[in-house]
Amino acid sequence: MPFNTPKRILKYFRQDSRAVTPYRVNQWFKWLSPGLSIKRWLLISASGVCFVGLGLAIWIKLTPIFYAIQLVEGFLNKVTTILPSYISGPLVLLLGFLLILWGQSRTVGSITEVFRTDGDEELIDLLLNYRRLNRGPKIVVVGGGTGLSTLLRGLKTYSANITAVVTVADDGGSSGRLRREIGVLPPGDIRSCLAALASEEKLLTELFQYRFKAGDGLVGHSFGNLFLTAMSDITGDLEQAIAASSKVLAVRGQVLPATLSDMRLWAELADGRRIEGESNITHAKGSIIRLGCTPTNPPALPKALQAIEEADFIVIGPGSLYTSIIPNLLVPEIAAAIAKRCQKGNPPIPCIYVCNIMTQPGETQGYSVADHIRAIDRACGRHLFSAVLVQKQSPSETSLIRYAQENSHPVFLDREDVAQLKRRIILANVMDEDEQGLVRHNPQRLAGVLFRWYSRASKMRG
């Protein structure tokens, strides 16, 4: 085999070493793992071969079989005269096992080369991961914005049965421009969730998130927003456009808009002002006392209601309280379906709210954890969740100074008030900080904490 680069040489020796090292033996034994749904079909195929041979033998009245058996018997008699049976028998058995092992390994190796990704992952590992994820619980996550997409990146490593119910009330940025100029529902939050759940090539995901920096009329738009807008026009509605985009990105789970209605938010502030438009509410810098939408009772997407009805676990948040989370719950059927599943179910399923780490100017300035809960209860007119996840440790001094300049502070945990609201508090360190002091939820830690709580809650419920 000719080698012309050190990289190819290393790749060759890596693959060659795998063929003789314990790594390869371990990969072979993985094919015996239960639940792969492969061994049973191989056994059925082998049984079919035996029946085909038996059928042919009966059809031709066993004449060739008789002579073949005589030939094999004569050959074996000659072999045993040269080598005793206690030597020739084990040697033939060993030869048979080696041929089976060699044939199976080469077959699996050939298939693996076809499906192997850039990560050089083995086919058996792909199959095991696929089976594990598809056996995961059915999770419904309700929200929008950066918080929801962050959570989805972590959850997709635990289950492929994820449904993200996303707000369509956004009217700012690229989504707002497309909404005003073309009349489509805002695709921004949906685009981010699709990218977060994508299992396709990293380059394709980056393309979907790419934002144009030049071009007349293109500046500020993301490729994914334009793609979803075009697909909406081609397929007829946003739901079909999302389904088509999900196939392109090989999405684990599904992303659904809470409603297909042209939903627009309005807010009444403590100073008497009435602000219309999602982007204007935050910029008004007031204290929100009431949030509503036009139309008043938008109908829910049927598939979203079905996902909630079939869910094993529901997560609300994280995200902007008044512009990402509550807008979904202003769809009456969504709130009613969650309440029916989490409060009145037989038995009720676990439902948790992931509280934000920092307050948000123009929405939740001065809010405590209990204030966040009260706002959701007030918007829905009922209790939806039984527990709240709160960041355990305070951000660093660098982050506190940075956020204080923007009039943002850590959300205070008022334990007694939360207890009076009959919510269980889950404290955990689920925060990340970058070098600039920006605070975000860590996708893996957040998902890990939620799954551990879900497992405990499910055991208590069972």
Coordinates of C-alpha atoms in Angstrom, one line a residue:
M1 CA 0.0 0.0 0.0
P2 CA 1.7 3.3 -1.0
F3 CA 1.9 6.1 1.6
N4 CA 2.5 9.7 0.6
T5 CA 1.6 11.5 3.8
P6 CA 2.3 11.0 7.5
K7 CA -1.5 11.3 8.1
R8 CA -2.2 8.3 5.9
I9 CA 0.5 6.3 7.6
L10 CA -0.9 7.1 11.0
K11 CA -4.4 6.2 9.8
Y12 CA -3.2 2.9 8.4
F13 CA -1.4 1.8 11.6
R14 CA -4.4 2.9 13.7
Q15 CA -6.8 0.8 11.6
D16 CA -4.2 -2.1 11.5
S17 CA -3.8 -2.0 15.3
R18 CA -7.5 -2.1 15.8
A19 CA -7.6 -5.4 14.0
V20 CA -5.4 -7.2 16.5
T21 CA -5.9 -5.3 19.8
P22 CA -8.5 -5.7 22.6
Y23 CA -10.3 -2.7 21.2
R24 CA -11.4 -4.8 18.2
V25 CA -12.3 -7.8 20.3
N26 CA -14.4 -5.5 22.5
Q27 CA -16.2 -4.1 19.4
W28 CA -17.0 -7.7 18.4
F29 CA -18.6 -8.5 21.7
K30 CA -20.7 -5.4 21.5
W31 CA -22.7 -7.1 18.8
L32 CA -23.9 -9.6 21.4
S33 CA -25.4 -6.7 23.5
P34 CA -29.2 -7.2 24.1
G35 CA -31.7 -4.9 22.4
L36 CA -29.8 -4.4 19.1
S37 CA -32.6 -6.3 17.2
I38 CA -29.8 -7.8 15.0
K39 CA -29.1 -11.2 16.5
R40 CA -32.7 -12.4 16.1
W41 CA -32.8 -11.5 12.4
L42 CA -29.4 -13.2 11.8
L43 CA -30.8 -16.3 13.5
I44 CA -34.0 -16.2 11.4
S45 CA -31.8 -15.8 8.2
A46 CA -29.7 -18.8 9.2
S47 CA -32.8 -20.9 9.9
G48 CA -34.1 -19.9 6.5
V49 CA -30.8 -21.1 4.8
C50 CA -31.2 -24.5 6.7
F51 CA -34.8 -24.8 5.5
V52 CA -33.9 -24.0 1.9
G53 CA -31.2 -26.7 2.0
L54 CA -33.6 -29.2 3.5
G55 CA -36.3 -28.4 0.9
L56 CA -33.8 -28.9 -1.9
A57 CA -32.7 -32.2 -0.4
I58 CA -36.3 -33.5 -0.2
W59 CA -37.1 -32.2 -3.7
I60 CA -34.1 -34.1 -5.3
K61 CA -34.8 -37.2 -3.2
L62 CA -31.5 -36.9 -1.2
T63 CA -29.4 -38.5 -4.0
P64 CA -26.6 -35.8 -4.1
I65 CA -26.8 -35.5 -0.3
F66 CA -26.1 -39.2 0.1
Y67 CA -23.0 -39.1 -2.2
A68 CA -21.8 -35.9 -0.5
I69 CA -22.1 -37.5 2.9
Q70 CA -20.1 -40.5 1.7
L71 CA -17.4 -38.2 0.3
V72 CA -17.1 -36.3 3.6
E73 CA -17.1 -39.5 5.6
G74 CA -14.2 -41.0 3.5
F75 CA -12.2 -37.7 3.9
L76 CA -12.7 -37.6 7.6
N77 CA -11.7 -41.3 8.0
K78 CA -8.4 -40.5 6.2
V79 CA -7.8 -37.4 8.3
T80 CA -8.4 -39.3 11.6
T81 CA -5.9 -42.1 10.5
I82 CA -3.2 -39.4 10.2
L83 CA -4.2 -37.3 13.2
P84 CA -6.1 -38.7 16.2
S85 CA -9.7 -37.4 16.7
Y86 CA -8.7 -35.7 19.9
I87 CA -6.3 -33.5 17.9
S88 CA -8.0 -33.2 14.5
G89 CA -11.5 -32.5 16.1
P90 CA -10.3 -29.4 18.1
L91 CA -8.3 -28.2 15.1
V92 CA -11.3 -28.3 12.7
L93 CA -13.4 -26.6 15.4
L94 CA -10.8 -23.9 15.8
L95 CA -10.6 -23.4 12.0
G96 CA -14.4 -23.1 11.8
F97 CA -14.6 -20.5 14.5
L98 CA -11.7 -18.5 13.0
L99 CA -13.5 -18.5 9.6
I100 CA -16.8 -17.4 11.2
L101 CA -15.0 -14.7 13.1
W102 CA -13.0 -13.5 10.1
G103 CA -16.0 -13.5 7.8
Q104 CA -18.3 -11.7 10.3
S105 CA -15.6 -9.1 11.1
R106 CA -14.9 -8.3 7.5
T107 CA -18.6 -8.1 6.7
V108 CA -19.2 -5.7 9.6
G109 CA -16.1 -3.8 8.7
S110 CA -17.2 -3.3 5.1
I111 CA -20.6 -2.0 6.3
T112 CA -19.0 0.3 8.9
E113 CA -16.8 1.9 6.3
V114 CA -19.9 3.0 4.4
F115 CA -21.6 4.5 7.4
R116 CA -18.6 5.8 9.3
T117 CA -18.7 9.5 10.0
D118 CA -15.8 12.0 10.3
G119 CA -15.6 11.1 13.9
D120 CA -14.5 7.6 12.9
E121 CA -17.2 6.1 15.0
E122 CA -17.8 2.4 14.8
L123 CA -21.1 1.1 13.3
I124 CA -21.9 -0.9 16.5
D125 CA -21.4 2.2 18.6
L126 CA -23.8 4.1 16.2
L127 CA -26.4 1.3 16.6
L128 CA -26.1 1.1 20.4
N129 CA -26.4 4.9 20.6
Y130 CA -29.4 4.9 18.3
R131 CA -31.2 2.2 20.3
R132 CA -30.4 4.0 23.6
L133 CA -31.7 7.4 22.4
N134 CA -34.9 5.9 20.8
R135 CA -35.7 4.2 24.1
G136 CA -35.4 7.5 26.0
P137 CA -38.4 9.2 27.6
K138 CA -40.7 11.4 25.7
I139 CA -39.8 14.9 26.7
V140 CA -41.7 18.1 25.9
V141 CA -39.8 21.4 26.4
V142 CA -41.7 24.7 26.3
G143 CA -40.0 28.0 25.7
G144 CA -38.0 29.9 23.1
G145 CA -34.9 32.0 22.6
T146 CA -31.4 31.1 23.5
G147 CA -32.4 29.3 26.7
L148 CA -34.4 26.7 25.0
S149 CA -31.8 25.9 22.3
T150 CA -29.2 25.6 25.0
L151 CA -31.2 23.0 26.9
L152 CA -32.0 21.0 23.7
R153 CA -28.2 20.6 23.0
G154 CA -27.9 18.7 26.3
L155 CA -31.2 16.8 26.2
K156 CA -30.5 15.2 22.8
T157 CA -27.7 13.2 24.3
Y158 CA -30.2 11.5 26.6
S159 CA -33.2 10.9 24.3
A160 CA -34.3 11.2 20.7
N161 CA -38.0 11.5 21.7
I162 CA -37.9 15.3 22.3
T163 CA -40.5 17.8 21.3
A164 CA -39.7 21.5 21.5
V165 CA -42.9 23.7 21.7
V166 CA -41.6 27.1 20.5
T167 CA -43.2 30.6 20.7
V168 CA -44.0 32.5 17.5
A169 CA -44.5 35.9 19.0
D170 CA -41.1 37.3 18.0
D171 CA -41.2 40.5 16.0
G172 CA -37.6 41.8 16.2
G173 CA -34.4 41.3 14.2
S174 CA -34.4 39.1 11.1
S175 CA -37.6 37.3 12.2
G176 CA -39.4 40.6 12.6
R177 CA -38.3 41.8 9.2
L178 CA -39.5 38.6 7.4
R179 CA -42.8 38.8 9.4
R180 CA -43.4 42.4 8.3
E181 CA -42.2 42.2 4.7
I182 CA -43.4 38.7 3.7
G183 CA -46.1 37.9 6.3
V184 CA -44.7 34.6 7.5
L185 CA -44.6 33.5 11.1
P186 CA -41.2 34.4 12.8
P187 CA -38.7 31.5 12.2
G188 CA -35.9 32.6 14.4
D189 CA -36.5 30.6 17.6
I190 CA -37.5 27.6 15.5
R191 CA -34.3 27.8 13.5
S192 CA -32.2 27.9 16.6
C193 CA -34.0 24.8 18.1
L194 CA -33.6 22.9 14.8
A195 CA -29.8 23.6 14.8
A196 CA -29.6 22.6 18.5
L197 CA -31.2 19.2 17.8
A198 CA -29.4 18.6 14.6
S199 CA -27.2 15.5 14.3
E200 CA -26.0 16.2 10.8
E201 CA -22.6 17.5 9.8
K202 CA -21.3 20.5 11.8
L203 CA -20.8 22.5 8.6
L204 CA -24.5 22.1 7.6
T205 CA -25.6 23.3 11.0
E206 CA -23.3 26.3 10.8
L207 CA -24.7 27.1 7.4
F208 CA -28.2 27.1 8.9
Q209 CA -27.1 29.5 11.6
Y210 CA -25.1 31.7 9.3
R211 CA -26.0 35.4 9.4
F212 CA -25.3 37.6 6.3
K213 CA -23.0 40.6 7.0
A214 CA -23.3 42.2 3.6
G215 CA -25.7 42.4 0.7
D216 CA -28.6 44.8 -0.1
G217 CA -31.6 43.5 1.9
L218 CA -29.6 40.5 3.3
V219 CA -27.7 42.1 6.1
G220 CA -28.9 40.7 9.5
H221 CA -30.8 37.8 8.0
S222 CA -29.7 34.3 8.8
F223 CA -29.6 31.6 6.1
G224 CA -31.9 29.4 8.2
N225 CA -34.6 32.1 8.5
L226 CA -34.6 32.5 4.8
F227 CA -34.6 28.8 4.2
L228 CA -37.6 28.3 6.5
T229 CA -39.4 31.2 4.9
A230 CA -38.9 29.8 1.4
M231 CA -39.9 26.3 2.6
S232 CA -43.1 27.8 4.2
D233 CA -44.0 29.2 0.8
I234 CA -43.2 26.0 -1.0
T235 CA -45.0 23.6 1.4
G236 CA -47.8 25.9 2.3
D237 CA -47.2 26.5 6.1
L238 CA -44.5 26.7 8.7
E239 CA -45.3 23.2 10.2
Q240 CA -44.5 21.5 6.9
A241 CA -41.4 23.7 6.4
I242 CA -40.1 22.7 9.8
A243 CA -40.6 19.0 9.0
A244 CA -38.7 19.3 5.7
S245 CA -35.9 21.2 7.4
S246 CA -35.7 18.6 10.1
K247 CA -35.0 15.9 7.5
V248 CA -32.2 18.0 6.0
L249 CA -30.5 18.5 9.4
A250 CA -31.3 15.0 10.7
V251 CA -33.0 16.4 13.8
R252 CA -33.4 14.2 16.9
G253 CA -37.0 14.8 17.9
Q254 CA -39.2 17.5 16.5
V255 CA -39.7 21.3 16.8
L256 CA -43.3 22.6 16.7
P257 CA -44.7 26.1 16.9
A258 CA -47.2 26.6 19.7
T259 CA -49.7 28.0 17.2
L260 CA -49.9 28.8 13.5
S261 CA -51.9 32.0 14.3
D262 CA -50.3 35.4 13.7
M263 CA -49.7 35.9 17.4
R264 CA -48.7 39.4 18.6
L265 CA -47.9 40.3 22.3
W266 CA -49.0 43.3 24.3
A267 CA -48.2 44.2 27.9
E268 CA -49.6 46.6 30.5
L269 CA -47.0 48.3 32.6
A270 CA -47.2 49.5 36.2
D271 CA -47.0 53.2 35.0
G272 CA -50.2 52.7 32.9
R273 CA -48.6 52.3 29.5
R274 CA -49.8 49.6 27.1
I275 CA -46.9 48.3 24.9
E276 CA -47.6 46.3 21.7
G277 CA -45.0 44.0 20.1
E278 CA -42.6 41.6 21.7
S279 CA -39.5 43.6 20.9
N280 CA -41.1 46.8 22.2
I281 CA -42.0 45.3 25.5
T282 CA -38.4 44.8 26.6
H283 CA -37.3 48.1 25.2
A284 CA -40.0 49.9 27.2
K285 CA -38.0 49.3 30.4
G286 CA -41.1 49.1 32.6
S287 CA -42.6 46.8 35.2
I288 CA -44.9 44.4 33.5
I289 CA -48.2 43.7 35.4
R290 CA -50.1 41.9 32.7
L291 CA -49.3 40.2 29.4
G292 CA -51.6 39.2 26.6
C293 CA -51.8 38.5 22.9
T294 CA -53.8 39.2 19.8
P295 CA -55.8 37.1 18.9
T296 CA -56.9 36.5 22.4
N297 CA -57.2 32.7 22.3
P298 CA -55.0 31.4 19.5
P299 CA -55.6 27.8 18.7
A300 CA -52.8 25.3 19.5
L301 CA -51.0 23.2 16.9
P302 CA -52.7 19.7 17.2
K303 CA -49.3 18.0 17.0
A304 CA -48.1 20.0 20.0
L305 CA -51.1 19.0 22.0
Q306 CA -50.5 15.3 21.1
A307 CA -46.9 15.5 22.1
I308 CA -47.9 16.9 25.5
E309 CA -50.6 14.2 26.0
E310 CA -48.0 11.5 25.3
A311 CA -45.2 13.1 27.3
D312 CA -43.3 11.3 30.1
F313 CA -41.6 14.5 31.2
I314 CA -42.3 18.3 30.7
V315 CA -39.7 21.1 31.1
I316 CA -40.7 24.7 31.0
G317 CA -37.8 27.2 30.3
P318 CA -35.2 28.4 30.6
G319 CA -35.7 31.7 28.6
S320 CA -37.0 35.2 28.8
L321 CA -40.0 35.0 31.1
Y322 CA -42.4 37.3 29.3
T323 CA -41.2 37.1 25.7
S324 CA -40.2 33.4 25.4
I325 CA -42.0 31.2 28.0
I326 CA -45.3 32.8 28.9
P327 CA -46.3 33.5 25.2
N328 CA -46.6 29.7 24.7
L329 CA -48.8 29.5 27.8
L330 CA -51.1 32.3 26.4
V331 CA -52.3 29.6 24.0
P332 CA -55.1 28.2 26.3
E333 CA -55.0 24.7 24.9
I334 CA -51.2 24.4 25.6
A335 CA -51.6 25.5 29.2
A336 CA -54.7 23.2 29.7
A337 CA -52.9 20.2 28.2
I338 CA -49.8 20.7 30.5
A339 CA -52.0 21.1 33.6
K340 CA -54.0 17.9 32.6
R341 CA -50.9 15.9 32.2
C342 CA -48.8 17.2 35.1
Q343 CA -51.5 18.0 37.8
K344 CA -54.5 15.8 37.0
G345 CA -52.8 12.8 35.2
N346 CA -53.2 9.3 36.6
P347 CA -50.5 9.4 37.8
P348 CA -49.3 13.0 37.0
I349 CA -46.0 13.1 35.2
P350 CA -42.9 15.1 36.4
C351 CA -43.0 18.8 35.3
I352 CA -40.3 21.3 36.2
Y353 CA -39.6 25.0 35.6
V354 CA -35.9 26.0 34.9
C355 CA -35.6 29.5 36.4
N356 CA -33.2 32.0 34.8
I357 CA -29.9 32.7 36.5
M358 CA -30.0 36.5 36.0
T359 CA -32.8 39.0 36.0
Q360 CA -33.6 40.6 32.6
P361 CA -33.9 44.4 32.3
G362 CA -37.3 45.4 30.9
E363 CA -38.9 42.1 31.9
T364 CA -37.9 40.8 35.3
Q365 CA -35.7 43.4 37.0
G366 CA -35.9 42.9 40.8
Y367 CA -37.7 39.5 40.4
S368 CA -37.0 36.6 42.8
V369 CA -37.6 32.9 42.0
A370 CA -41.1 33.2 43.6
D371 CA -41.9 36.2 41.4
H372 CA -41.1 34.1 38.3
I373 CA -43.4 31.4 39.5
R374 CA -46.2 33.8 40.3
A375 CA -46.0 35.4 36.8
I376 CA -46.4 32.0 35.1
D377 CA -49.3 31.0 37.5
R378 CA -51.0 34.3 36.9
A379 CA -50.7 34.0 33.1
C380 CA -52.1 30.5 33.1
G381 CA -54.6 30.9 35.9
R382 CA -53.4 27.6 37.4
H383 CA -50.3 25.6 38.6
L384 CA -48.5 23.8 35.9
F385 CA -45.3 22.5 37.5
S386 CA -44.3 20.9 40.8
A387 CA -40.6 21.8 41.0
V388 CA -38.3 24.7 40.1
L389 CA -34.6 24.3 39.2
V390 CA -32.4 27.1 40.6
Q391 CA -28.7 27.8 40.0
K392 CA -26.9 27.0 43.3
Q393 CA -23.8 29.1 43.1
S394 CA -23.6 32.8 42.5
P395 CA -21.7 34.1 39.4
S396 CA -18.2 35.4 39.8
E397 CA -17.4 39.0 40.8
T398 CA -16.5 39.8 37.2
S399 CA -19.9 38.6 35.9
L400 CA -21.7 40.4 38.7
I401 CA -20.0 43.7 37.8
R402 CA -20.7 43.3 34.1
Y403 CA -24.4 42.5 34.6
A404 CA -24.9 45.2 37.3
Q405 CA -23.9 47.8 34.6
E406 CA -26.9 46.6 32.7
N407 CA -29.2 46.6 35.8
S408 CA -29.2 42.8 35.9
H409 CA -28.6 40.8 39.0
P410 CA -28.8 37.1 40.1
V411 CA -32.3 35.9 40.7
F412 CA -32.8 35.7 44.4
L413 CA -34.1 32.4 45.9
D414 CA -36.8 33.3 48.5
R415 CA -37.2 29.8 49.9
E416 CA -40.2 30.5 52.1
D417 CA -42.2 32.1 49.4
V418 CA -41.5 29.3 47.0
A419 CA -42.6 26.8 49.7
Q420 CA -45.8 28.7 50.1
L421 CA -46.4 28.3 46.4
K422 CA -46.1 24.6 46.9
R423 CA -43.1 24.1 44.6
R424 CA -40.1 21.9 45.4
I425 CA -36.7 23.6 45.0
I426 CA -34.0 21.7 43.0
L427 CA -30.6 23.4 43.6
A428 CA -27.7 22.6 41.2
N429 CA -24.7 24.2 39.6
V430 CA -25.8 24.4 36.0
M431 CA -24.0 27.6 35.0
D432 CA -21.2 28.5 32.6
E433 CA -19.2 31.7 32.5
D434 CA -17.0 32.9 29.7
E435 CA -14.0 35.1 29.8
Q436 CA -16.1 38.2 29.3
G437 CA -18.3 37.3 32.3
L438 CA -21.3 36.2 30.2
V439 CA -23.5 33.8 32.2
R440 CA -25.3 30.9 30.5
H441 CA -26.7 27.5 31.4
N442 CA -24.4 24.6 30.6
P443 CA -26.3 22.3 28.2
Q444 CA -24.7 19.0 29.6
R445 CA -24.9 19.8 33.3
L446 CA -28.5 21.2 32.9
A447 CA -29.7 18.1 31.0
G448 CA -27.9 15.8 33.5
V449 CA -29.6 17.4 36.5
L450 CA -33.0 17.3 34.9
F451 CA -32.7 13.6 34.0
R452 CA -31.5 12.6 37.5
W453 CA -34.5 14.5 38.9
Y454 CA -36.8 12.9 36.4
S455 CA -35.5 9.4 37.2
R456 CA -36.1 9.9 41.0
A457 CA -39.5 11.5 40.4
S458 CA -40.5 8.6 38.1
K459 CA -39.4 6.0 40.7
M460 CA -41.5 7.8 43.4
R461 CA -44.4 8.0 41.1
G462 CA -44.2 4.3 40.2

